[in-house]
Amino acid sequence: MKRFVVLLTVVMMIAAIFVGCGPAKPAKPNIGITIYKFDDNFMSIVRNNIDKLAKDQGDKLDYSIQDGQGDQAKQNDLIDQFLTKGAKSLALNMVEPASASVVIGKAQAKKVPIVFFNREPDAAEMAKYANAYYVGAKAQQSGTYEGELVAEYWKATPTADKNKDGKLQYVMLLGDPANTDAKYRTEFSIKAVEAAGIKVDKLAEDTAMWQTGEAQNKMQAWLSKFGDKIEVVFANNDAMSIGAINALKAAGYFKGNKYMPVVGVDAIPEALDAIEQGTLLGTVLNDAKRQGKATFDLAWTLAQGKPAATDVAPLADAANNANPAGKYIWVPYVKVTKENYKSFK
Ligand code: GAL
Ligand code: CA
């Protein structure tokens, strides 16, 4: 028995030497991905889409998706770790897009391409690095669509002007003020209403940081202050439109003829349900599926050392790609109302 154990040990040691000396496996391409905050409704959908596509590559790809936790310093540490571990490309949803220059510097030093997505860095920063790309949607368009939804409602509904002063009194729930999506949706939604010849009167606007709970609190406070003086609620996204609807329901709206039009952006599943229930007037599809796919496809192409412009389908989608250099992939928004919401479920 003792001899057998000795023999076995020797055999195992020899085997170990052979395994150790075997041909080195080529390193797999490695992609470092980070989201500004995992606790964000819409970005969780984008994240899950990216994760699924990455998983589909099976053995061919190493990747990691990490939470920036709403903290740029933490996210910078994550990016340093990706680079130390030999990432071949980065897919970054920045906590603070204004910090892109620091990140670009780090990646450029190691010749690692970056695909920014959803939170757009300054064009001037983007221009500094040939291997920096952006995947997103034109926030102006989403704002315009929100405004058009409201204008159509206003014109079709004689009772919409509750105080009959010929003006539309509104409140506006803002997203993260550091985010261009929040800025442009606020600006362009109102511009579209005015462009339709409707006079507006802003009762209040405040940030709820893209979040349902904060939006519900803000809306509740506005309802006790203004009540039915409010004629329309604009929300920069649906997590917040749902928060506003929760507050409105608690105040007795959407029963009998007590109604308040609310519009949002994203078309998350909860928003499509709300359209079905008649509590959300309309929303704008922020296409998480196409954005996730465009981000992953580009990061994966670049990680394999292939050129971006030839291999990524959305880049060939000239109608949506305003930048001929192929650095930007724009995914279009779509208006969603009770007429068409089913096709987005
Ligand atoms: C927007 C989206 C918001 C939020 C934000 C994060 O495009 O509409 O719901 O996810 O991105 O940057
Ligand atoms: Ca009015």
CSV table of C-alpha atoms in Angstrom, one decimal, residues 152-273:
chain,number,residue,atom,x,y,z
A,152,GLU,CA,-51.5,66.2,-29.2
A,153,TYR,CA,-53.3,65.5,-26.0
A,154,TRP,CA,-53.9,69.2,-25.3
A,155,LYS,CA,-55.4,69.9,-28.7
A,156,ALA,CA,-57.6,66.9,-28.6
A,157,THR,CA,-58.9,67.5,-25.1
A,158,PRO,CA,-61.0,70.6,-24.4
A,159,THR,CA,-61.1,70.0,-20.7
A,160,ALA,CA,-57.2,69.8,-20.5
A,161,ASP,CA,-57.0,73.5,-19.7
A,162,LYS,CA,-58.5,73.1,-16.2
A,163,ASN,CA,-58.5,76.8,-15.2
A,164,LYS,CA,-59.4,78.0,-18.7
A,165,ASP,CA,-56.6,80.6,-18.8
A,166,GLY,CA,-55.4,79.4,-22.2
A,167,LYS,CA,-52.1,78.3,-20.8
A,168,LEU,CA,-50.7,74.9,-19.9
A,169,GLN,CA,-49.6,74.8,-16.3
A,170,TYR,CA,-47.0,72.1,-15.7
A,171,VAL,CA,-44.5,70.5,-13.3
A,172,MET,CA,-41.3,68.9,-14.5
A,173,LEU,CA,-39.4,66.0,-12.8
A,174,LEU,CA,-35.7,66.2,-13.7
A,175,GLY,CA,-33.1,63.4,-13.9
A,176,ASP,CA,-29.5,63.8,-12.7
A,177,PRO,CA,-28.6,67.4,-13.5
A,178,ALA,CA,-25.1,66.3,-14.5
A,179,ASN,CA,-26.6,64.3,-17.4
A,180,THR,CA,-27.2,65.7,-20.9
A,181,ASP,CA,-30.3,63.5,-21.2
A,182,ALA,CA,-31.9,65.4,-18.3
A,183,LYS,CA,-31.0,68.8,-19.7
A,184,TYR,CA,-32.2,68.2,-23.2
A,185,ARG,CA,-35.4,66.4,-22.3
A,186,THR,CA,-36.4,69.3,-20.1
A,187,GLU,CA,-35.6,71.9,-22.7
A,188,PHE,CA,-36.9,70.2,-25.9
A,189,SER,CA,-40.1,68.9,-24.4
A,190,ILE,CA,-41.2,72.4,-23.6
A,191,LYS,CA,-39.9,73.7,-27.0
A,192,ALA,CA,-42.1,71.2,-28.8
A,193,VAL,CA,-45.2,72.2,-26.8
A,194,GLU,CA,-44.5,75.9,-27.6
A,195,ALA,CA,-43.8,75.1,-31.3
A,196,ALA,CA,-47.3,73.6,-31.4
A,197,GLY,CA,-48.6,77.1,-30.5
A,198,ILE,CA,-49.4,76.4,-26.9
A,199,LYS,CA,-48.5,78.8,-24.1
A,200,VAL,CA,-46.9,77.3,-21.0
A,201,ASP,CA,-46.6,78.2,-17.4
A,202,LYS,CA,-44.1,76.3,-15.2
A,203,LEU,CA,-45.4,75.8,-11.7
A,204,ALA,CA,-42.3,73.8,-10.5
A,205,GLU,CA,-39.4,71.8,-11.5
A,206,ASP,CA,-36.9,69.7,-9.4
A,207,THR,CA,-34.6,66.8,-9.7
A,208,ALA,CA,-35.7,63.3,-8.6
A,209,MET,CA,-32.3,61.9,-9.8
A,210,TRP,CA,-34.1,59.4,-12.2
A,211,GLN,CA,-35.7,57.6,-9.2
A,212,THR,CA,-39.2,56.5,-8.4
A,213,GLY,CA,-39.2,57.1,-4.7
A,214,GLU,CA,-37.8,60.6,-5.0
A,215,ALA,CA,-40.2,61.5,-7.7
A,216,GLN,CA,-43.2,60.3,-5.6
A,217,ASN,CA,-42.1,62.5,-2.8
A,218,LYS,CA,-41.7,65.6,-5.0
A,219,MET,CA,-45.0,65.0,-6.7
A,220,GLN,CA,-46.8,64.5,-3.4
A,221,ALA,CA,-45.4,67.9,-2.2
A,222,TRP,CA,-46.5,69.6,-5.5
A,223,LEU,CA,-49.9,68.1,-5.2
A,224,SER,CA,-50.4,69.6,-1.7
A,225,LYS,CA,-49.1,72.9,-2.9
A,226,PHE,CA,-50.8,73.2,-6.3
A,227,GLY,CA,-53.4,70.5,-6.5
A,228,ASP,CA,-55.5,70.7,-9.7
A,229,LYS,CA,-53.6,73.8,-10.8
A,230,ILE,CA,-51.3,71.3,-12.3
A,231,GLU,CA,-52.4,70.4,-15.8
A,232,VAL,CA,-49.6,68.2,-17.0
A,233,VAL,CA,-46.7,66.3,-15.4
A,234,PHE,CA,-43.4,65.9,-17.4
A,235,ALA,CA,-40.9,63.3,-16.2
A,236,ASN,CA,-37.4,63.0,-17.7
A,237,ASN,CA,-37.7,59.2,-17.4
A,238,ASP,CA,-40.2,56.5,-16.5
A,239,ALA,CA,-38.8,55.5,-13.2
A,240,MET,CA,-39.9,59.0,-12.2
A,241,SER,CA,-43.2,59.0,-14.2
A,242,ILE,CA,-44.1,55.9,-12.2
A,243,GLY,CA,-43.2,57.8,-9.0
A,244,ALA,CA,-45.5,60.7,-10.0
A,245,ILE,CA,-48.3,58.2,-10.9
A,246,ASN,CA,-48.0,56.6,-7.4
A,247,ALA,CA,-48.4,60.0,-5.8
A,248,LEU,CA,-51.4,60.8,-8.0
A,249,LYS,CA,-53.1,57.5,-7.3
A,250,ALA,CA,-52.6,58.1,-3.5
A,251,ALA,CA,-54.3,61.5,-4.0
A,252,GLY,CA,-57.3,59.9,-5.7
A,253,TYR,CA,-56.4,60.5,-9.4
A,254,PHE,CA,-57.4,58.0,-12.2
A,255,LYS,CA,-60.7,57.3,-10.5
A,256,GLY,CA,-64.0,58.6,-12.0
A,257,ASN,CA,-63.0,61.7,-14.0
A,258,LYS,CA,-60.1,62.8,-11.8
A,259,TYR,CA,-57.3,62.7,-14.3
A,260,MET,CA,-53.8,64.0,-14.7
A,261,PRO,CA,-51.7,63.5,-17.9
A,262,VAL,CA,-48.2,62.2,-17.2
A,263,VAL,CA,-45.5,61.6,-19.8
A,264,GLY,CA,-42.1,59.9,-19.4
A,265,VAL,CA,-39.2,58.4,-21.4
A,266,ASP,CA,-37.7,54.9,-21.6
A,267,ALA,CA,-40.8,52.6,-22.1
A,268,ILE,CA,-39.7,50.3,-19.3
A,269,PRO,CA,-42.1,47.4,-18.7
A,270,GLU,CA,-43.8,49.2,-15.7
A,271,ALA,CA,-44.5,52.2,-18.0
A,272,LEU,CA,-46.1,50.0,-20.7
A,273,ASP,CA,-48.3,48.6,-18.0
